[in-house]
Coordinates of C-alpha atoms and ligand atoms in Angstrom, one line a residue:
M1 CA 108.6 101.2 129.3
I2 CA 108.7 104.0 131.8
S3 CA 106.6 102.2 134.4
D4 CA 104.0 99.5 134.7
R5 CA 101.3 102.0 133.7
L6 CA 103.3 104.3 131.4
F7 CA 104.3 102.0 128.6
T8 CA 103.6 102.1 124.8
I9 CA 104.1 98.5 123.9
R10 CA 105.1 95.2 125.6
E11 CA 105.0 91.5 125.1
E12 CA 102.5 89.4 127.0
G13 CA 102.6 85.6 126.2
D14 CA 102.3 85.3 122.5
S15 CA 100.5 88.6 122.1
V16 CA 101.5 92.2 122.4
V17 CA 99.9 94.9 124.7
I18 CA 99.8 98.5 123.5
L19 CA 98.6 101.8 125.1
D20 CA 95.7 102.9 122.7
Q21 CA 96.9 106.4 121.9
S22 CA 93.7 107.2 119.9
L23 CA 91.9 107.4 123.2
L24 CA 94.3 109.6 124.9
P25 CA 94.4 112.2 126.7
H26 CA 90.9 111.6 127.7
Q27 CA 90.9 107.9 128.4
Y28 CA 93.7 105.5 129.4
A29 CA 93.2 102.0 127.9
T30 CA 95.4 99.2 126.7
R31 CA 94.6 96.7 123.9
H32 CA 95.9 93.3 123.0
L33 CA 97.3 92.6 119.5
N34 CA 97.2 89.1 118.5
T35 CA 97.4 88.9 114.7
L36 CA 99.2 90.6 111.8
A37 CA 95.8 92.4 111.0
D38 CA 95.7 93.7 114.6
A39 CA 99.1 95.2 114.3
A40 CA 98.5 96.6 110.8
H41 CA 95.4 98.2 112.0
A42 CA 97.0 99.7 115.2
I43 CA 99.6 101.3 113.1
R44 CA 97.2 102.6 110.3
A45 CA 94.6 103.9 112.7
M46 CA 97.3 105.4 114.9
L47 CA 96.6 103.5 118.0
V48 CA 100.2 103.3 118.1
R49 CA 102.1 106.3 116.4
G50 CA 105.4 108.2 116.3
A51 CA 108.2 107.0 114.1
P52 CA 110.2 104.9 116.4
L53 CA 107.2 103.2 118.0
I54 CA 105.7 102.5 114.5
G55 CA 109.1 100.6 113.9
V56 CA 108.8 98.6 117.1
A57 CA 105.1 97.8 116.5
A58 CA 105.9 96.6 113.0
A59 CA 108.7 94.3 114.3
Y60 CA 106.2 92.9 116.7
G61 CA 103.5 92.6 114.0
V62 CA 106.0 90.3 112.1
A63 CA 106.4 88.2 115.3
L64 CA 102.6 88.0 115.6
A65 CA 102.1 87.1 111.8
L66 CA 104.6 84.1 112.1
K67 CA 102.3 82.5 114.8
E68 CA 100.2 81.4 111.8
G69 CA 103.1 80.1 109.8
A70 CA 106.7 81.0 109.3
G71 CA 107.5 80.2 105.7
N72 CA 109.0 82.6 103.2
K73 CA 105.6 83.6 101.8
A74 CA 104.1 84.2 105.2
L75 CA 107.1 86.4 106.1
Q76 CA 107.0 88.4 102.9
H77 CA 103.3 88.9 103.2
A78 CA 103.7 90.1 106.9
C79 CA 106.5 92.6 105.8
D80 CA 104.5 93.8 102.7
T81 CA 101.3 94.3 104.7
L82 CA 103.0 96.3 107.6
A83 CA 105.1 98.3 105.1
A84 CA 101.9 99.5 103.4
T85 CA 100.3 100.9 106.7
R86 CA 102.2 104.3 106.8
P87 CA 104.6 105.7 104.3
T88 CA 106.6 108.5 105.7
A89 CA 108.2 107.2 108.9
V90 CA 111.3 105.3 107.7
N91 CA 111.7 103.5 111.0
L92 CA 108.8 101.3 109.8
R93 CA 110.8 100.1 106.8
W94 CA 114.0 100.1 108.8
A95 CA 112.5 97.7 111.3
L96 CA 111.0 95.4 108.6
A97 CA 114.3 95.2 106.8
R98 CA 116.0 94.2 110.0
M99 CA 113.4 91.5 110.7
Q100 CA 113.7 90.1 107.2
A101 CA 117.6 90.1 107.4
R102 CA 117.5 88.2 110.7
L103 CA 114.6 85.8 109.9
Q104 CA 115.1 85.0 106.2
P105 CA 118.3 82.9 106.6
L106 CA 117.0 80.9 109.5
P107 CA 115.2 77.5 109.0
V108 CA 111.4 78.1 109.2
A109 CA 111.3 76.1 112.6
G110 CA 113.6 78.8 114.3
R111 CA 111.9 81.9 113.0
R112 CA 109.2 82.3 115.5
A113 CA 111.4 82.5 118.6
A114 CA 113.9 84.6 116.6
A115 CA 111.1 87.1 115.6
W116 CA 110.1 87.7 119.2
A117 CA 113.7 88.2 120.2
Q118 CA 114.5 90.5 117.3
A119 CA 111.5 92.6 118.0
G120 CA 112.3 92.8 121.6
A121 CA 116.1 93.8 120.7
I122 CA 114.7 96.7 118.3
A123 CA 112.5 98.0 121.3
A124 CA 115.4 97.7 123.7
E125 CA 117.7 99.5 121.2
D126 CA 115.1 102.3 120.7
A127 CA 114.9 102.9 124.4
A128 CA 118.6 103.0 124.8
A129 CA 119.1 105.4 121.8
N130 CA 116.5 107.7 123.2
R131 CA 118.1 107.8 126.6
A132 CA 121.4 108.8 124.9
I133 CA 119.6 111.5 123.0
G134 CA 118.2 112.8 126.3
A135 CA 121.9 113.1 127.6
H136 CA 123.1 114.9 124.3
G137 CA 120.1 117.2 124.2
L138 CA 120.4 118.1 128.0
A139 CA 123.9 119.5 127.2
L140 CA 122.3 121.7 124.6
I141 CA 119.6 122.9 127.1
E142 CA 122.2 123.4 129.8
R143 CA 124.1 125.8 127.4
I144 CA 121.2 128.3 127.3
G145 CA 122.0 130.9 130.0
K146 CA 118.4 131.5 131.2
R147 CA 116.3 130.0 133.9
P148 CA 113.8 128.6 133.4
V149 CA 114.7 127.6 129.9
N150 CA 111.7 128.0 127.6
L151 CA 111.3 125.2 125.0
M152 CA 108.9 124.7 122.1
T153 CA 108.1 121.5 120.6
H154 CA 105.6 120.3 118.0
C155 CA 103.3 117.2 117.7
N156 CA 104.4 114.4 120.2
A157 CA 107.8 113.1 120.2
G158 CA 107.8 112.0 123.8
W159 CA 107.8 108.5 125.4
L160 CA 104.3 107.9 123.7
A161 CA 106.0 108.0 120.4
T162 CA 108.8 105.4 121.1
A163 CA 109.7 102.3 123.2
A164 CA 110.7 104.7 126.1
W165 CA 111.9 108.3 126.8
G166 CA 111.0 109.8 123.6
T167 CA 113.2 111.8 121.2
A168 CA 112.5 115.6 121.4
L169 CA 111.2 115.1 124.9
A170 CA 114.2 112.9 126.1
P171 CA 116.3 115.9 126.8
V172 CA 113.2 117.5 128.6
Y173 CA 113.0 114.5 130.9
A174 CA 116.8 114.6 131.4
A175 CA 116.8 118.2 132.3
R176 CA 114.0 117.6 134.7
A177 CA 115.9 114.8 136.3
A178 CA 119.0 117.1 136.6
G179 CA 116.9 119.7 138.3
L180 CA 117.2 122.2 135.6
P181 CA 114.1 124.5 135.5
L182 CA 112.3 124.6 132.2
H183 CA 108.9 125.1 130.6
V184 CA 107.6 123.8 127.3
H185 CA 105.3 125.4 124.8
V186 CA 103.3 122.6 123.2
S187 CA 101.4 123.3 120.1
E188 CA 98.2 121.6 119.5
T189 CA 99.1 119.9 116.2
R190 CA 95.9 119.9 114.2
P191 CA 94.2 117.9 112.9
R192 CA 95.2 114.8 115.0
N193 CA 96.2 117.0 118.1
Q194 CA 99.2 115.0 119.1
G195 CA 100.1 118.1 121.1
L196 CA 97.5 117.0 123.6
L197 CA 99.5 113.8 124.1
T198 CA 102.6 115.8 124.7
A199 CA 100.7 118.0 127.3
W200 CA 99.4 114.8 128.9
E201 CA 103.0 113.4 129.1
L202 CA 104.4 116.5 130.6
H203 CA 101.4 116.8 133.1
E204 CA 102.1 113.2 134.2
A205 CA 105.8 114.1 134.7
G206 CA 105.1 117.3 136.5
I207 CA 106.9 119.4 133.9
P208 CA 105.5 123.0 133.5
H209 CA 104.1 123.4 130.0
T210 CA 101.6 125.6 128.1
L211 CA 99.3 124.3 125.4
I212 CA 99.1 126.7 122.4
V213 CA 97.2 126.6 119.1
D214 CA 99.5 126.0 116.1
N215 CA 99.2 129.4 114.8
A216 CA 100.4 131.1 118.1
A217 CA 104.0 129.7 117.7
G218 CA 105.2 132.5 115.5
L219 CA 104.1 135.1 117.9
L220 CA 105.8 133.5 120.9
L221 CA 109.0 133.1 119.0
R222 CA 108.9 136.8 117.9
Q223 CA 108.1 137.8 121.5
G224 CA 111.3 136.2 122.7
K225 CA 109.4 133.6 124.7
V226 CA 111.2 130.7 123.3
D227 CA 114.9 129.9 123.8
L228 CA 115.1 126.7 121.8
V229 CA 112.8 124.7 119.6
I230 CA 113.2 120.9 119.5
V231 CA 111.2 118.4 117.5
G232 CA 111.2 114.8 116.4
A233 CA 111.5 113.4 112.9
D234 CA 109.9 110.8 110.7
R235 CA 112.5 110.7 108.1
I236 CA 115.8 112.6 107.8
A237 CA 117.3 112.5 104.2
A238 CA 121.0 112.2 103.7
N239 CA 121.3 115.9 103.2
G240 CA 119.6 116.7 106.5
D241 CA 116.3 117.7 105.2
T242 CA 113.7 116.5 107.7
A243 CA 110.2 115.3 107.5
N244 CA 108.2 115.6 110.6
K245 CA 104.5 116.4 111.6
V246 CA 103.0 119.1 109.4
G247 CA 103.6 122.5 110.7
T248 CA 107.1 121.9 111.8
Y249 CA 108.4 123.7 108.7
L250 CA 106.5 126.9 109.8
K251 CA 108.1 126.7 113.3
A252 CA 111.5 126.2 111.6
L253 CA 111.0 129.3 109.5
A254 CA 109.8 131.5 112.3
A255 CA 112.6 130.2 114.6
A256 CA 115.2 131.1 111.8
D257 CA 113.7 134.5 111.3
C258 CA 113.9 135.1 115.2
G259 CA 117.4 133.6 115.7
V260 CA 116.2 130.9 117.9
P261 CA 118.0 127.6 117.7
F262 CA 116.0 124.7 116.0
F263 CA 116.9 121.1 116.7
V264 CA 115.6 117.8 115.6
A265 CA 116.1 114.8 117.8
A266 CA 115.8 111.4 116.4
P267 CA 117.4 108.0 116.7
L268 CA 119.8 106.9 113.7
S269 CA 116.9 104.6 112.7
T270 CA 115.1 107.7 111.4
I271 CA 117.9 108.7 109.0
D272 CA 117.4 107.5 105.5
M273 CA 120.8 107.7 103.8
A274 CA 119.2 106.1 100.7
C275 CA 117.0 109.2 100.4
P276 CA 119.2 112.1 99.0
D277 CA 117.0 115.0 100.0
G278 CA 113.6 116.0 101.3
G279 CA 112.0 116.2 97.9
R280 CA 112.1 112.3 97.8
I281 CA 110.4 111.6 101.0
P282 CA 106.9 110.4 100.5
I283 CA 104.3 112.5 102.5
E284 CA 101.3 110.6 103.9
E285 CA 97.9 112.0 102.8
R286 CA 95.4 111.1 105.5
A287 CA 91.6 110.9 105.3
G288 CA 89.7 114.3 104.8
E289 CA 87.6 113.3 107.7
E290 CA 90.3 114.2 110.2
V291 CA 90.1 117.7 109.0
R292 CA 86.3 118.0 108.8
H293 CA 85.8 116.7 112.3
V294 CA 87.1 117.2 115.7
G295 CA 86.9 114.9 118.8
G296 CA 86.8 115.6 122.5
L297 CA 84.7 115.3 125.5
D298 CA 81.2 116.8 125.7
R299 CA 79.8 118.5 128.8
R300 CA 78.9 115.1 130.4
G301 CA 82.5 113.9 129.8
V302 CA 81.5 111.5 127.1
H303 CA 83.7 111.3 124.0
A304 CA 82.1 112.8 121.0
T305 CA 83.1 113.8 117.5
V306 CA 81.6 116.9 115.8
A307 CA 81.7 118.1 112.2
I308 CA 83.3 121.5 111.8
A309 CA 83.0 121.5 107.9
P310 CA 80.3 119.9 105.6
E311 CA 81.0 116.3 104.5
T312 CA 81.2 117.6 100.9
R313 CA 83.8 120.3 101.6
P314 CA 87.0 119.5 99.7
V315 CA 90.0 119.2 102.0
A316 CA 93.7 118.3 101.9
N317 CA 95.3 116.4 104.8
P318 CA 99.1 116.1 104.3
A319 CA 100.3 114.7 107.6
F320 CA 103.9 115.7 107.3
D321 CA 106.1 118.5 105.9
V322 CA 109.8 118.7 105.1
T323 CA 112.0 121.3 106.9
P324 CA 115.0 122.0 104.7
A325 CA 118.5 121.4 106.3
R326 CA 119.3 125.1 106.2
F327 CA 116.7 125.9 108.8
I328 CA 118.1 123.1 111.3
T329 CA 120.7 124.1 113.8
G330 CA 121.6 120.6 114.6
I331 CA 120.4 116.9 114.6
V332 CA 120.6 115.1 117.9
T333 CA 120.9 111.4 117.8
E334 CA 122.3 108.6 120.2
R335 CA 125.7 109.5 118.8
G336 CA 125.7 113.1 119.6
V337 CA 124.9 116.4 117.8
L338 CA 125.9 117.4 114.3
P339 CA 124.9 120.1 111.8
P340 CA 122.4 118.4 109.3
G341 CA 124.9 118.6 106.4
E342 CA 127.4 116.4 108.5
I343 CA 125.2 113.4 109.5
G344 CA 126.8 111.2 107.0
A345 CA 129.7 110.9 109.4
W346 CA 127.5 108.7 111.5
F347 CA 127.3 106.1 108.8
R348 CA 131.0 106.0 107.7
Ligands
LIG1 O1 101.5 110.8 112.8 P1 102.3 110.6 113.9 O2 101.6 111.0 115.1 O3 102.9 109.2 113.9 O4 103.5 111.6 113.7 C1 104.4 111.7 114.7 C2 105.5 112.7 114.5 O5 105.5 113.4 113.5 C3 106.6 112.9 115.5 O6 107.1 114.1 115.6 C4 107.8 111.9 114.9 O7 107.3 110.7 114.5 C5 108.9 111.8 116.0 S1 108.4 110.7 117.2 C6 109.5 110.5 118.3

């Protein structure tokens, strides 16, 4: 939680309150989640999104599910239901595995309270990890000998995508707090336009930024307008290959061609050491409707969705891509910064 208003998820009695990100940046609204079905829907429909936040929401989803009954069948059903919501962000499975490992050995009567405590611990650990990522990432930004430092990011890896602080944006917030002048190029991130969430966050924080269309990124890199690219991650394989929002790979390619450092910032919960390389990371395919339609405010300020392609037009909508480790300068976690080929050291 950043403040009373700027939070992504929090407990309220025996329910959970989330900031509904499907309405941002046009409307700020919160919602109560009361059941397992509410939590699964919130993750699937992206009311909550971003790998770390998906993990936290899933953990709370288990706590909500156990209100109805905390036996082994109920626990397994809750974990299976939540695991099926989104396939790419490994934090979801990581959080569910932690919930199961904590709850399964307990007597049924003790599981409900333990589920809330464990979900709260996962949220608190995420916030602490991201704060540490901010400090490590700040050191990278400080090393750039230009002021203001021009950064580029993709999608939204800010506090909205986590329990607090964000991953790729945590160093931005740390730099701001340290008084370091910077500017962030924010790519729109079609089709879900999570870049608009990043722009909203940066606006709220008073951090200079410019919204660009995704296809402008290569030109800006070529023109020397970007000193460092920093993105989040949904799953990092053992060899450092990184799945993140579709479009990340193209930024990494262009950054490599232009000699611009390209960093990935993520908590250790995003690293999947059981996954040997990026080719084994499941890529979520989302509804074609997201490509055929765009949403926004009409001239009266009323939310509207318009079709930009006929309903019958065939479309593909892969939500993530994989950036090979060779294009990644370093991976920033709560433990520090390492080249992608060396991240195994954090698990030994
Ligand atoms: O589909 P989303 O919005 O959940 O995807 C989010 C991203 O790809 C983020 O970059 C990633 O989860 C890192 S969030 C700290």
